[in-house]
PDB file of C-alpha atoms in Angstrom:
ATOM      1  CA  MET O   1       0.000   0.000   0.000  1.00 61.00           C
ATOM      2  CA  LYS O   2       2.717   2.396   1.018  1.00 66.00           C
ATOM      3  CA  GLU O   3       4.867   1.306  -1.941  1.00 69.00           C
ATOM      4  CA  ASP O   4       2.038   2.090  -4.360  1.00 72.00           C
ATOM      5  CA  GLN O   5       1.740   5.570  -2.865  1.00 73.00           C
ATOM      6  CA  GLU O   6       5.495   6.163  -3.293  1.00 74.00           C
ATOM      7  CA  GLU O   7       5.368   4.981  -6.909  1.00 79.00           C
ATOM      8  CA  THR O   8       2.491   7.313  -7.741  1.00 85.00           C
ATOM      9  CA  ASP O   9       4.295  10.193  -5.995  1.00 83.00           C
ATOM     10  CA  ASP O  10       7.410   9.469  -8.047  1.00 84.00           C
ATOM     11  CA  MET O  11       5.382   9.305 -11.240  1.00 88.00           C
ATOM     12  CA  MET O  12       3.659  12.592 -10.405  1.00 89.00           C
ATOM     13  CA  PHE O  13       6.984  14.238  -9.702  1.00 86.00           C
ATOM     14  CA  GLU O  14       8.361  13.005 -13.043  1.00 86.00           C
ATOM     15  CA  GLN O  15       5.286  14.279 -14.878  1.00 86.00           C
ATOM     16  CA  ILE O  16       5.560  17.693 -13.241  1.00 86.00           C
ATOM     17  CA  MET O  17       9.281  17.908 -14.027  1.00 81.00           C
ATOM     18  CA  ASN O  18       8.629  16.970 -17.653  1.00 82.00           C
ATOM     19  CA  LYS O  19       5.980  19.689 -17.937  1.00 83.00           C
ATOM     20  CA  ILE O  20       8.136  22.456 -16.467  1.00 81.00           C
ATOM     21  CA  GLY O  21      11.316  21.317 -18.218  1.00 78.00           C
ATOM     22  CA  SER O  22      13.697  19.132 -16.262  1.00 75.00           C
ATOM     23  CA  ARG O  23      16.433  19.152 -18.885  1.00 78.00           C
ATOM     24  CA  GLY O  24      16.805  22.797 -19.680  1.00 82.00           C
ATOM     25  CA  LYS O  25      19.824  24.889 -20.455  1.00 86.00           C
ATOM     26  CA  PHE O  26      20.390  25.817 -16.808  1.00 84.00           C
ATOM     27  CA  GLN O  27      20.189  22.224 -15.560  1.00 83.00           C
ATOM     28  CA  LYS O  28      22.636  20.976 -18.180  1.00 85.00           C
ATOM     29  CA  ARG O  29      25.116  23.759 -17.489  1.00 88.00           C
ATOM     30  CA  PHE O  30      24.774  23.328 -13.730  1.00 87.00           C
ATOM     31  CA  ASN O  31      25.280  19.555 -13.926  1.00 86.00           C
ATOM     32  CA  TYR O  32      28.347  19.830 -16.177  1.00 88.00           C
ATOM     33  CA  LEU O  33      30.001  22.547 -14.103  1.00 89.00           C
ATOM     34  CA  PHE O  34      29.161  20.926 -10.784  1.00 88.00           C
ATOM     35  CA  ASN O  35      30.398  17.502 -11.885  1.00 87.00           C
ATOM     36  CA  MET O  36      33.591  18.868 -13.433  1.00 88.00           C
ATOM     37  CA  PHE O  37      34.324  20.900 -10.292  1.00 89.00           C
ATOM     38  CA  PHE O  38      33.655  17.875  -8.092  1.00 88.00           C
ATOM     39  CA  VAL O  39      35.896  15.604 -10.172  1.00 87.00           C
ATOM     40  CA  MET O  40      38.745  18.122 -10.047  1.00 85.00           C
ATOM     41  CA  LEU O  41      38.426  18.538  -6.291  1.00 87.00           C
ATOM     42  CA  ALA O  42      38.090  14.818  -5.654  1.00 87.00           C
ATOM     43  CA  SER O  43      41.159  13.961  -7.744  1.00 87.00           C
ATOM     44  CA  MET O  44      43.515  16.510  -6.142  1.00 86.00           C
ATOM     45  CA  PRO O  45      44.494  14.396  -3.121  1.00 86.00           C
ATOM     46  CA  TYR O  46      45.452  11.505  -5.396  1.00 85.00           C
ATOM     47  CA  TYR O  47      47.628  13.728  -7.597  1.00 84.00           C
ATOM     48  CA  ASN O  48      49.348  15.126  -4.512  1.00 86.00           C
ATOM     49  CA  PHE O  49      50.754  11.662  -3.836  1.00 84.00           C
ATOM     50  CA  VAL O  50      52.000  11.360  -7.401  1.00 83.00           C
ATOM     51  CA  LEU O  51      53.661  14.769  -7.325  1.00 83.00           C
ATOM     52  CA  ALA O  52      55.174  14.268  -3.883  1.00 85.00           C
ATOM     53  CA  MET O  53      56.674  10.886  -4.731  1.00 84.00           C
ATOM     54  CA  ALA O  54      58.205  11.868  -8.077  1.00 79.00           C
ATOM     55  CA  VAL O  55      61.992  12.166  -7.919  1.00 76.00           C
ATOM     56  CA  PRO O  56      63.523  14.325 -10.644  1.00 77.00           C
ATOM     57  CA  ASP O  57      66.433  12.907 -12.590  1.00 79.00           C
ATOM     58  CA  HIS O  58      69.633  14.223 -10.968  1.00 77.00           C
ATOM     59  CA  TRP O  59      73.373  13.634 -11.014  1.00 79.00           C
ATOM     60  CA  CYS O  60      76.642  15.073  -9.693  1.00 78.00           C
ATOM     61  CA  HIS O  61      77.572  18.507 -10.945  1.00 81.00           C
ATOM     62  CA  VAL O  62      81.067  18.311 -12.415  1.00 80.00           C
ATOM     63  CA  PRO O  63      82.478  21.781 -13.096  1.00 80.00           C
ATOM     64  CA  GLY O  64      84.355  22.628 -16.282  1.00 79.00           C
ATOM     65  CA  ARG O  65      81.805  21.907 -18.995  1.00 80.00           C
ATOM     66  CA  ASN O  66      81.451  25.587 -19.880  1.00 83.00           C
ATOM     67  CA  GLY O  67      85.016  25.619 -21.231  1.00 81.00           C
ATOM     68  CA  THR O  68      84.310  22.753 -23.647  1.00 84.00           C
ATOM     69  CA  ASN O  69      82.077  22.015 -26.608  1.00 88.00           C
ATOM     70  CA  TYR O  70      80.607  18.893 -25.007  1.00 87.00           C
ATOM     71  CA  THR O  71      76.865  18.440 -24.846  1.00 88.00           C
ATOM     72  CA  LEU O  72      75.351  17.521 -21.491  1.00 84.00           C
ATOM     73  CA  ASP O  73      75.069  13.855 -22.508  1.00 87.00           C
ATOM     74  CA  GLN O  74      78.695  13.734 -23.678  1.00 88.00           C
ATOM     75  CA  TRP O  75      79.859  15.438 -20.480  1.00 85.00           C
ATOM     76  CA  LYS O  76      77.965  12.940 -18.338  1.00 84.00           C
ATOM     77  CA  GLU O  77      79.496  10.029 -20.301  1.00 85.00           C
ATOM     78  CA  ILE O  78      83.005  11.363 -19.687  1.00 84.00           C
ATOM     79  CA  THR O  79      82.732  12.492 -16.063  1.00 83.00           C
ATOM     80  CA  LEU O  80      80.184  10.216 -14.359  1.00 84.00           C
ATOM     81  CA  PRO O  81      80.448   6.456 -13.806  1.00 86.00           C
ATOM     82  CA  ARG O  82      77.510   4.185 -14.489  1.00 87.00           C
ATOM     83  CA  GLU O  83      75.832   2.228 -11.689  1.00 87.00           C
ATOM     84  CA  LYS O  84      72.799   0.009 -11.372  1.00 87.00           C
ATOM     85  CA  ASP O  85      69.787   1.881 -10.026  1.00 81.00           C
ATOM     86  CA  THR O  86      66.983   0.511  -7.843  1.00 81.00           C
ATOM     87  CA  ALA O  87      65.246  -0.957 -10.901  1.00 82.00           C
ATOM     88  CA  GLY O  88      68.414  -2.807 -11.911  1.00 85.00           C
ATOM     89  CA  LEU O  89      69.040  -0.603 -14.943  1.00 86.00           C
ATOM     90  CA  LEU O  90      72.403   0.946 -15.728  1.00 88.00           C
ATOM     91  CA  SER O  91      72.304   4.711 -15.170  1.00 85.00           C
ATOM     92  CA  PHE O  92      74.645   7.549 -14.279  1.00 84.00           C
ATOM     93  CA  SER O  93      75.805   7.706 -10.670  1.00 83.00           C
ATOM     94  CA  LYS O  94      73.770  10.068  -8.518  1.00 80.00           C
ATOM     95  CA  CYS O  95      76.573  10.984  -6.108  1.00 80.00           C
ATOM     96  CA  LYS O  96      79.968   9.951  -7.523  1.00 82.00           C
ATOM     97  CA  MET O  97      82.209  11.361 -10.222  1.00 81.00           C
ATOM     98  CA  TYR O  98      85.590  10.493 -11.690  1.00 79.00           C
ATOM     99  CA  VAL O  99      88.643  12.066 -10.040  1.00 75.00           C
ATOM    100  CA  GLY O 100      91.136  13.933 -12.177  1.00 65.00           C
ATOM    101  CA  LYS O 101      91.517  16.807 -14.543  1.00 57.00           C
ATOM    102  CA  ASP O 102      92.241  14.720 -17.645  1.00 57.00           C
ATOM    103  CA  TRP O 103      88.700  13.857 -18.738  1.00 54.00           C
ATOM    104  CA  ALA O 104      89.990  12.069 -21.843  1.00 55.00           C
ATOM    105  CA  ASP O 105      91.575   9.301 -19.725  1.00 56.00           C
ATOM    106  CA  VAL O 106      88.891   8.241 -17.252  1.00 50.00           C
ATOM    107  CA  THR O 107      90.276   4.728 -16.842  1.00 55.00           C
ATOM    108  CA  SER O 108      93.192   5.935 -14.717  1.00 54.00           C
ATOM    109  CA  SER O 109      90.939   7.962 -12.458  1.00 58.00           C
ATOM    110  CA  GLY O 110      89.304   6.861  -9.239  1.00 70.00           C
ATOM    111  CA  LEU O 111      85.880   7.818  -7.926  1.00 71.00           C
ATOM    112  CA  THR O 112      85.015  10.509  -5.418  1.00 67.00           C
ATOM    113  CA  PRO O 113      81.806  11.848  -3.895  1.00 69.00           C
ATOM    114  CA  THR O 114      80.657  15.109  -5.363  1.00 68.00           C
ATOM    115  CA  ASP O 115      81.893  18.348  -3.824  1.00 67.00           C
ATOM    116  CA  HIS O 116      79.992  20.648  -6.152  1.00 68.00           C
ATOM    117  CA  GLY O 117      76.371  19.761  -5.460  1.00 64.00           C
ATOM    118  CA  LEU O 118      73.827  18.071  -7.667  1.00 61.00           C
ATOM    119  CA  GLN O 119      72.463  18.973 -11.048  1.00 66.00           C
ATOM    120  CA  LYS O 120      68.930  18.027 -12.039  1.00 63.00           C
ATOM    121  CA  HIS O 121      67.247  17.503 -15.362  1.00 62.00           C
ATOM    122  CA  ASP O 122      65.545  20.691 -16.483  1.00 62.00           C
ATOM    123  CA  VAL O 123      62.364  19.781 -18.348  1.00 55.00           C
ATOM    124  CA  THR O 124      62.082  23.196 -19.981  1.00 53.00           C
ATOM    125  CA  SER O 125      65.450  22.794 -21.717  1.00 45.00           C
ATOM    126  CA  LYS O 126      64.128  20.216 -24.188  1.00 45.00           C
TER     127      LYS O 126
END
C-alpha cells in the first residue's frame, strides 16, 4: 500500500518535471560545471601523492663543462660512472664522479663523492 503511494508520488513528480522542463539549459550547465568541479576537487588528493613521490632525474655537478664544446650527454658520459639503479638498470651515478683533470683518460681515475652539489634535469630545456 505504502509502496504504491510512493510509486504514484514518483510518477507525479516526473510528470511535473517533464511539464516544467527538467532538462533545460540551466540544468545541463549546472550539472556539467558541478560535476567537473567535483571531479577536479576529488582527484587533487590523489595527484598530490603522485607529485610528492616523483623524484627528478639528478646527477653530480662536475664543473668545467662551460670551457668545452661537449653536450650535457657527452659530459655525463666522460665524467660520471655508471651504476645500477633501484630498478636494476644501468644509469649515471647520482653521487659519484671520476677524479682527475684529464677527462679524456677516465680509466686511470678513481671515484670521489661530489663536492659541487647536484644537477637536475631541467624539463624546460628540451
